[in-house]
PDB file of C-alpha atoms in Angstrom:
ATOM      1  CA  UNK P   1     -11.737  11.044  -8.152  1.00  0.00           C
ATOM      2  CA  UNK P   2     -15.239   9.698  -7.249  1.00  0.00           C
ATOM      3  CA  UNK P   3     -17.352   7.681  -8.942  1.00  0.00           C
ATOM      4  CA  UNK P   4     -19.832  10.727 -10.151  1.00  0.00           C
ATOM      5  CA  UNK P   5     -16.710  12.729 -12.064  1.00  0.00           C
ATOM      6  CA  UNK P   6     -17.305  12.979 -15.848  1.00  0.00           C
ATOM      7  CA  UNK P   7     -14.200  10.874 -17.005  1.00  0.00           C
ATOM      8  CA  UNK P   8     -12.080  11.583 -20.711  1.00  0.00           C
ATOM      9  CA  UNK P   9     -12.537   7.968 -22.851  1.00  0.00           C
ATOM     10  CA  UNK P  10      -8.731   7.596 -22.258  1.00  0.00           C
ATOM     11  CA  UNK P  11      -8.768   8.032 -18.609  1.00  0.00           C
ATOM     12  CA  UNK P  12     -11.884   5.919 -18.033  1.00  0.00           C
ATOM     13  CA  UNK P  13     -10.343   2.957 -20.135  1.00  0.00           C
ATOM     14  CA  UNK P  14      -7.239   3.498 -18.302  1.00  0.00           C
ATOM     15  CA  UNK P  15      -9.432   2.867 -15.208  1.00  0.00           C
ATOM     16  CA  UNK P  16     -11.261   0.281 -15.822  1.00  0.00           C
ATOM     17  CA  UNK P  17      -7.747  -1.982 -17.404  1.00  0.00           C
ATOM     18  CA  UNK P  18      -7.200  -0.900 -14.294  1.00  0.00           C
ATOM     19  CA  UNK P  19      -9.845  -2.317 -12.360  1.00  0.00           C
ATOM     20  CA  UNK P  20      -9.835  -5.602 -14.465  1.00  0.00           C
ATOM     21  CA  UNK P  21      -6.545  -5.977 -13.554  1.00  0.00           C
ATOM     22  CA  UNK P  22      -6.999  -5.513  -9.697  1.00  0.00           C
ATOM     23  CA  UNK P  23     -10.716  -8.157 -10.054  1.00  0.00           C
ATOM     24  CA  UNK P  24      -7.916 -10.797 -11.540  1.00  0.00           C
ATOM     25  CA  UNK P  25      -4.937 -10.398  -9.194  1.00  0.00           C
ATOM     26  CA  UNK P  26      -7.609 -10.729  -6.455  1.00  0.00           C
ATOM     27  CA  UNK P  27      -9.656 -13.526  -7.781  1.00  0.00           C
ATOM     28  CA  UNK P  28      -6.312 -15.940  -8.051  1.00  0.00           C
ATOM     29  CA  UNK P  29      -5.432 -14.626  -5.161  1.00  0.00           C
ATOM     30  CA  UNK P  30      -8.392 -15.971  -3.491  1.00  0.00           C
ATOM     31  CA  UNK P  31      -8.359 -19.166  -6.075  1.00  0.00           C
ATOM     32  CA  UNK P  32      -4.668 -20.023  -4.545  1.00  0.00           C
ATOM     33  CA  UNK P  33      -4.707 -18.776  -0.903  1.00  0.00           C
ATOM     34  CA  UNK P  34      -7.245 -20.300   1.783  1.00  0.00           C
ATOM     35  CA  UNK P  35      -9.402 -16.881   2.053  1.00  0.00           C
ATOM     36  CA  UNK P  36      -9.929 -17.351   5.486  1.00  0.00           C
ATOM     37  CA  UNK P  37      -5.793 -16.996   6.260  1.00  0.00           C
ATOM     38  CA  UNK P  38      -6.091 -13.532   3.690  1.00  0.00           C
ATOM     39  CA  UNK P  39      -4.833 -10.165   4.904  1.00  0.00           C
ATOM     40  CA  UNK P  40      -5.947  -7.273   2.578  1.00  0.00           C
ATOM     41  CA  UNK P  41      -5.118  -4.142   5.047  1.00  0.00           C
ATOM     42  CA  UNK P  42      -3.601  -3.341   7.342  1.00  0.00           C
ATOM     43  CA  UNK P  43      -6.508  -2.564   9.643  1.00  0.00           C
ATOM     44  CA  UNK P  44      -8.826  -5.682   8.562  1.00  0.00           C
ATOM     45  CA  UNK P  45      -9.740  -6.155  11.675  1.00  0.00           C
ATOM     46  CA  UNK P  46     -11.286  -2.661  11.916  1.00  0.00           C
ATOM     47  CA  UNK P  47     -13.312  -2.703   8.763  1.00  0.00           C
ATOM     48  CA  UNK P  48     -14.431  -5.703   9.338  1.00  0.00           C
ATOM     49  CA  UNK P  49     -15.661  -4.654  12.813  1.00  0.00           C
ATOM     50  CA  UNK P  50     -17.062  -1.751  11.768  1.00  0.00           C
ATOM     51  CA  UNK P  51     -18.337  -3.342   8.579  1.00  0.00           C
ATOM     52  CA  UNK P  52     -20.653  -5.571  10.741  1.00  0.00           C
ATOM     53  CA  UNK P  53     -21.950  -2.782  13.464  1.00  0.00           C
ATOM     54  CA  UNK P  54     -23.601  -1.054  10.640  1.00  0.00           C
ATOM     55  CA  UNK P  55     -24.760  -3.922   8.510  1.00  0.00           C
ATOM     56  CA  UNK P  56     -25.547  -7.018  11.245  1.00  0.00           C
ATOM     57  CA  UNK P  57     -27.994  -8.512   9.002  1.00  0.00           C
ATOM     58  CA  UNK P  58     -26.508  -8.355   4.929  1.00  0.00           C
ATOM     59  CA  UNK P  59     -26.100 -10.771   3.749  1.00  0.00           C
ATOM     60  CA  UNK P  60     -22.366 -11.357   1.951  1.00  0.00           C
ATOM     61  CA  UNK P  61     -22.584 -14.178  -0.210  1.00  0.00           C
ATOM     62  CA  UNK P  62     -25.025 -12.709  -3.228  1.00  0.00           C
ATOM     63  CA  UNK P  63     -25.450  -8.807  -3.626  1.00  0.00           C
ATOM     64  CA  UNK P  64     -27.928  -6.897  -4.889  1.00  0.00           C
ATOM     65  CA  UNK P  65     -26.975  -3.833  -6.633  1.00  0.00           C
ATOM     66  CA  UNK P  66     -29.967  -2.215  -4.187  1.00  0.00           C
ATOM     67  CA  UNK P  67     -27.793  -3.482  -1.477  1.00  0.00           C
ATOM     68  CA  UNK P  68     -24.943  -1.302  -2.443  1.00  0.00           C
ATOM     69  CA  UNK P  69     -26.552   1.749  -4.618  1.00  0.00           C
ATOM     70  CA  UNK P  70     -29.771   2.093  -3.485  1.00  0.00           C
ATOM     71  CA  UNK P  71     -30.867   5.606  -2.599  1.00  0.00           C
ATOM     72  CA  UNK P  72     -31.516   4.199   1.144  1.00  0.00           C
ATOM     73  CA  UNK P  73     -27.972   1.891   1.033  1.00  0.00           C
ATOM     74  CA  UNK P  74     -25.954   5.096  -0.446  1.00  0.00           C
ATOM     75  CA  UNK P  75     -27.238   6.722   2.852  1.00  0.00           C
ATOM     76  CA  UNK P  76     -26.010   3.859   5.163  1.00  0.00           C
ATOM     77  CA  UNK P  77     -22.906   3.348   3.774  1.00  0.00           C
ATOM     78  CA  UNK P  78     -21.961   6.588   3.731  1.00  0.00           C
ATOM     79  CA  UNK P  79     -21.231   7.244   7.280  1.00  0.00           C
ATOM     80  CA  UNK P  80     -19.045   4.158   7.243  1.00  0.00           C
ATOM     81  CA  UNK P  81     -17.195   4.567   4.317  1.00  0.00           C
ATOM     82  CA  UNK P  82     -16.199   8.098   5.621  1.00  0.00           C
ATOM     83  CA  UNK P  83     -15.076   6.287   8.495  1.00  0.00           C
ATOM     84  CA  UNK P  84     -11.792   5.026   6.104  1.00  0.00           C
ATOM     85  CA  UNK P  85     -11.105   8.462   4.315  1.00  0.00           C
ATOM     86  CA  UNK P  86      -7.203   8.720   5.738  1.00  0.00           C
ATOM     87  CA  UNK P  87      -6.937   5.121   6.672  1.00  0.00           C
ATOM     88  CA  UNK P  88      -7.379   3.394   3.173  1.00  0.00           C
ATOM     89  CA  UNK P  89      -5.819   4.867   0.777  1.00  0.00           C
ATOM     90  CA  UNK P  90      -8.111   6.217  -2.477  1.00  0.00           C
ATOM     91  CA  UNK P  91     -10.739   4.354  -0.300  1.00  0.00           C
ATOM     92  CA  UNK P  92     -13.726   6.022  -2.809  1.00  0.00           C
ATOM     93  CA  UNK P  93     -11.678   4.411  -5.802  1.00  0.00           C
ATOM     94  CA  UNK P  94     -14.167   2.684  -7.994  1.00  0.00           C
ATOM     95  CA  UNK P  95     -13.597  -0.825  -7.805  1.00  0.00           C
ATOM     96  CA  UNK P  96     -15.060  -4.141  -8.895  1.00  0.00           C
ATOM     97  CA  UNK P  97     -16.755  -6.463  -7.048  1.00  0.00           C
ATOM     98  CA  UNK P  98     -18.655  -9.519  -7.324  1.00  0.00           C
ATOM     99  CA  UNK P  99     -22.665  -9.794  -6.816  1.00  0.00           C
ATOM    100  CA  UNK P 100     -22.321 -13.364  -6.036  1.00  0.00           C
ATOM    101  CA  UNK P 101     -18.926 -14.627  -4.436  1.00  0.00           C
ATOM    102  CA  UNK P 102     -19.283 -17.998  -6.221  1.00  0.00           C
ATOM    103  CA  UNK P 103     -19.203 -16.909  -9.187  1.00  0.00           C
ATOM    104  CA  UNK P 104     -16.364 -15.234 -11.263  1.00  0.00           C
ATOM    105  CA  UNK P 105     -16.292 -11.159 -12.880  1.00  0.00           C
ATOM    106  CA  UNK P 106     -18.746 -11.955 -15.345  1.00  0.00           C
ATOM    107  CA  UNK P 107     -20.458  -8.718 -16.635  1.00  0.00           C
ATOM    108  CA  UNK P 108     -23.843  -9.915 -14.806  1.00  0.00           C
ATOM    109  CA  UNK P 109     -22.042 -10.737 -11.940  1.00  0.00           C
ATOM    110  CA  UNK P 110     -19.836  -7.271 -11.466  1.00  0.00           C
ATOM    111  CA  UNK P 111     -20.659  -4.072 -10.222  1.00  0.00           C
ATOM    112  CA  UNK P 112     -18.174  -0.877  -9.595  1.00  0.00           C
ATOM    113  CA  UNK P 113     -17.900  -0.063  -5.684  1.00  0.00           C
ATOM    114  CA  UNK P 114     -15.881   2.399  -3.704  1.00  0.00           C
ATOM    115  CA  UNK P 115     -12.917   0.371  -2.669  1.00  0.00           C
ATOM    116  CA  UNK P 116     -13.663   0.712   1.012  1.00  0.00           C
ATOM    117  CA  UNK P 117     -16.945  -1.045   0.345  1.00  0.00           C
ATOM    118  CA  UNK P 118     -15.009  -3.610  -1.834  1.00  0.00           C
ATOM    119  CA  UNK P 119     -12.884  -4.304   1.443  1.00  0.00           C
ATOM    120  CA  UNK P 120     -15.412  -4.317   3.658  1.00  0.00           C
ATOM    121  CA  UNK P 121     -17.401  -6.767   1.720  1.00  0.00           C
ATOM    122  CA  UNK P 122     -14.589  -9.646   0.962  1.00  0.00           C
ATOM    123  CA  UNK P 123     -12.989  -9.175   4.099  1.00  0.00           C
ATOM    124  CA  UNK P 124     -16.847 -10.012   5.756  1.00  0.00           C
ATOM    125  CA  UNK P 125     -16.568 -13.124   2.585  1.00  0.00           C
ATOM    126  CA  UNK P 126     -12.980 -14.276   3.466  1.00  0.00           C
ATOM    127  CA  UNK P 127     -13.599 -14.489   7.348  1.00  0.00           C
ATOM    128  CA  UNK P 128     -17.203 -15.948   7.358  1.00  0.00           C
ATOM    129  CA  UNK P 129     -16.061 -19.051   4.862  1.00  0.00           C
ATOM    130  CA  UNK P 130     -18.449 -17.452   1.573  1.00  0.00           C
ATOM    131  CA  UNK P 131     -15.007 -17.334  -0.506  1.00  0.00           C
ATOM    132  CA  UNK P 132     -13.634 -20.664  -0.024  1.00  0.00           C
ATOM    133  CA  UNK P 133     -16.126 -21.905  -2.719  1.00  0.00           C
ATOM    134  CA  UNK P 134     -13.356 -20.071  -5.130  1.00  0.00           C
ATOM    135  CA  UNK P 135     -10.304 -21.694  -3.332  1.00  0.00           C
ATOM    136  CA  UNK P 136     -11.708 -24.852  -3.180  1.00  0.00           C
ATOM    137  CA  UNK P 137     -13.372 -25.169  -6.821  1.00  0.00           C
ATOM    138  CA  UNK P 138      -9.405 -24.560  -7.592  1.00  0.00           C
ATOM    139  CA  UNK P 139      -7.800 -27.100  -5.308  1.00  0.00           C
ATOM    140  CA  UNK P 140     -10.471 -29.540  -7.042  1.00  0.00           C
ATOM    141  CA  UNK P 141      -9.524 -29.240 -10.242  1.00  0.00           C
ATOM    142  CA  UNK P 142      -5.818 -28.958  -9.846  1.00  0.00           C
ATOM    143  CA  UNK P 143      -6.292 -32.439  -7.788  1.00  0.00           C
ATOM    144  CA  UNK P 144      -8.069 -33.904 -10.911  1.00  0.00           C
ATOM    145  CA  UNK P 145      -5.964 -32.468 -13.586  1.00  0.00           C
ATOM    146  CA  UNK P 146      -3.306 -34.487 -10.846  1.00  0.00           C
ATOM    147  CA  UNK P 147      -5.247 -37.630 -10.828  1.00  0.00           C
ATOM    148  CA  UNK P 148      -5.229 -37.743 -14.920  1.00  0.00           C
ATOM    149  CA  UNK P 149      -1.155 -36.865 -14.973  1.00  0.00           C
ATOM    150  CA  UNK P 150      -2.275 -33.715 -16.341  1.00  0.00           C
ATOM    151  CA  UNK P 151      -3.137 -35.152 -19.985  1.00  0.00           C
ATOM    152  CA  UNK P 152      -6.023 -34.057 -21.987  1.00  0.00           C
ATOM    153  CA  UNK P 153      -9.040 -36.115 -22.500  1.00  0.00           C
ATOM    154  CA  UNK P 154     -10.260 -36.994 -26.051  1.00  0.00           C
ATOM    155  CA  UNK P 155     -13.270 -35.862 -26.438  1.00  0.00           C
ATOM    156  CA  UNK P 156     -14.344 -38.909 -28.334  1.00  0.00           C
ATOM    157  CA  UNK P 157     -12.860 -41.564 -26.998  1.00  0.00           C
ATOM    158  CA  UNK P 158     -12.208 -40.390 -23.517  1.00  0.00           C
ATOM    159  CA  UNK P 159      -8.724 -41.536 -23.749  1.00  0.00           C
ATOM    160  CA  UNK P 160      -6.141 -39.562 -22.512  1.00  0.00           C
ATOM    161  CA  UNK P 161      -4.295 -37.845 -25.091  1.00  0.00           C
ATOM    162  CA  UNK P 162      -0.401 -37.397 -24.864  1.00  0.00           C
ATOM    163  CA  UNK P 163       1.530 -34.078 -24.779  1.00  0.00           C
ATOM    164  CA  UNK P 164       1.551 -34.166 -29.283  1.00  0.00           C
ATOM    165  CA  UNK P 165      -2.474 -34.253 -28.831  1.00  0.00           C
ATOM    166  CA  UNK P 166      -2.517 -37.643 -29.824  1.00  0.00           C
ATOM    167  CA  UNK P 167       0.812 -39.143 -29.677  1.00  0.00           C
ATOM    168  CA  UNK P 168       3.127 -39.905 -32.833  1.00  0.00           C
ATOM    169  CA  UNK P 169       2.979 -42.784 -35.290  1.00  0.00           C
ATOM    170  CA  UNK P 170       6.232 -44.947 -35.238  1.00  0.00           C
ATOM    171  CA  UNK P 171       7.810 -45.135 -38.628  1.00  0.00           C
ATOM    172  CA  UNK P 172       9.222 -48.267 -38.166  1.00  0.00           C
ATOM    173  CA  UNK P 173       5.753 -50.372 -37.319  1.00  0.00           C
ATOM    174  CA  UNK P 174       3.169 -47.628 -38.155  1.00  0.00           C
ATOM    175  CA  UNK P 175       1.828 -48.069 -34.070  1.00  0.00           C
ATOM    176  CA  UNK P 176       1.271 -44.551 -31.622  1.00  0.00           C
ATOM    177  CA  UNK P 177       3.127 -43.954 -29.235  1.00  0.00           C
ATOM    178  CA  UNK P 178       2.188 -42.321 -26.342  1.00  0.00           C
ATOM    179  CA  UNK P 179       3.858 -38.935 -25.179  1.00  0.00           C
ATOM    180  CA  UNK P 180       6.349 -41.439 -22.176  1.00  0.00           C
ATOM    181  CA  UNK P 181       7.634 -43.638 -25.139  1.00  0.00           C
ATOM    182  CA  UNK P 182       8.959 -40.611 -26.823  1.00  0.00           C
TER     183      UNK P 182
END
């Protein structure tokens, strides 16, 4: 089905649960995996050769939807997306994809791309570094939630709260305990 068939409300929500569902398997994908060490076909190598023959000079990082859906782009990409009809399968799939690769599907940030395009692009992201910004924001803030034993912080105080949000009151002496005396 391509992008330009008039869709039922049913099947187009199906579609895009879909999609959303495909955006966040990817995204902690890339959050929990080095990008750079990412496989997502089996001929990676070949979109991402062919990917860069036709477009040297575009830049990966931040899209523009006239990158990707412009009247003059739809005629570029064309001949290279036809390239994968056979190889990838439902390779003119509508498929989400990020404008800018450091930031998350946000509905500013998101546009719907044939998937071949979507492979193409994050495939060029993964192997020229643009995605570790994802992985590493992650790896940061798992180290700090680490560093803090995982506890919240109290907004006022900035004391570390225990598991109970707060820790319990003793009944004996009327002190808190924290969440290890328990």
């Amino acid at each position: 089905m391509g992008i330009g068939t008039i869709l039922k409300p049913g099947i187009l929500m199906s579609w895009a649960m879909r999609a959303m569902q495909h955006a966040e398997v990817y995204h902690n994908l890339i959050s929990s995996v080095d990008p750079q060490f990412l496989k997502l076909t089996e001929v990676d190598d070949d979109i991402y050769s062919e990917f860069r023959k036709h477009f040297e000079t575009l830049r990966v990082d931040v899209l523009s939807p006239e990158d990707l859906q412009s009247i003059s782009a739809k005629q570029k990409w064309r001949p290279f997306c036809l390239k994968f009809d056979g190889v990838i399968e439902h390779f003119n799939c509508g498929t989400l994809l990020r404008l800018d690769c450091s930031l998350g599907y946000t509905e500013e940030n998101t546009i719907v791309v044939p998937r071949i395009k979507f492979f193409a692009i994050e495939i060029a992201r993964n192997r020229e570094g643009y995605n570790k910004v994802v992985y590493t924001a992650v790896q940061d803030e798992e180290k700090d939630n680490g560093a803090n034993g995982g506890g919240e912080k109290d907004a006022d105080s900035g004391e570390e709260k225990g598991a109970n949000g707060g820790g319990e009151k003793d009944t004996d002496s009327g002190e808190e305990k924290g969440a290890n005396e328990m």
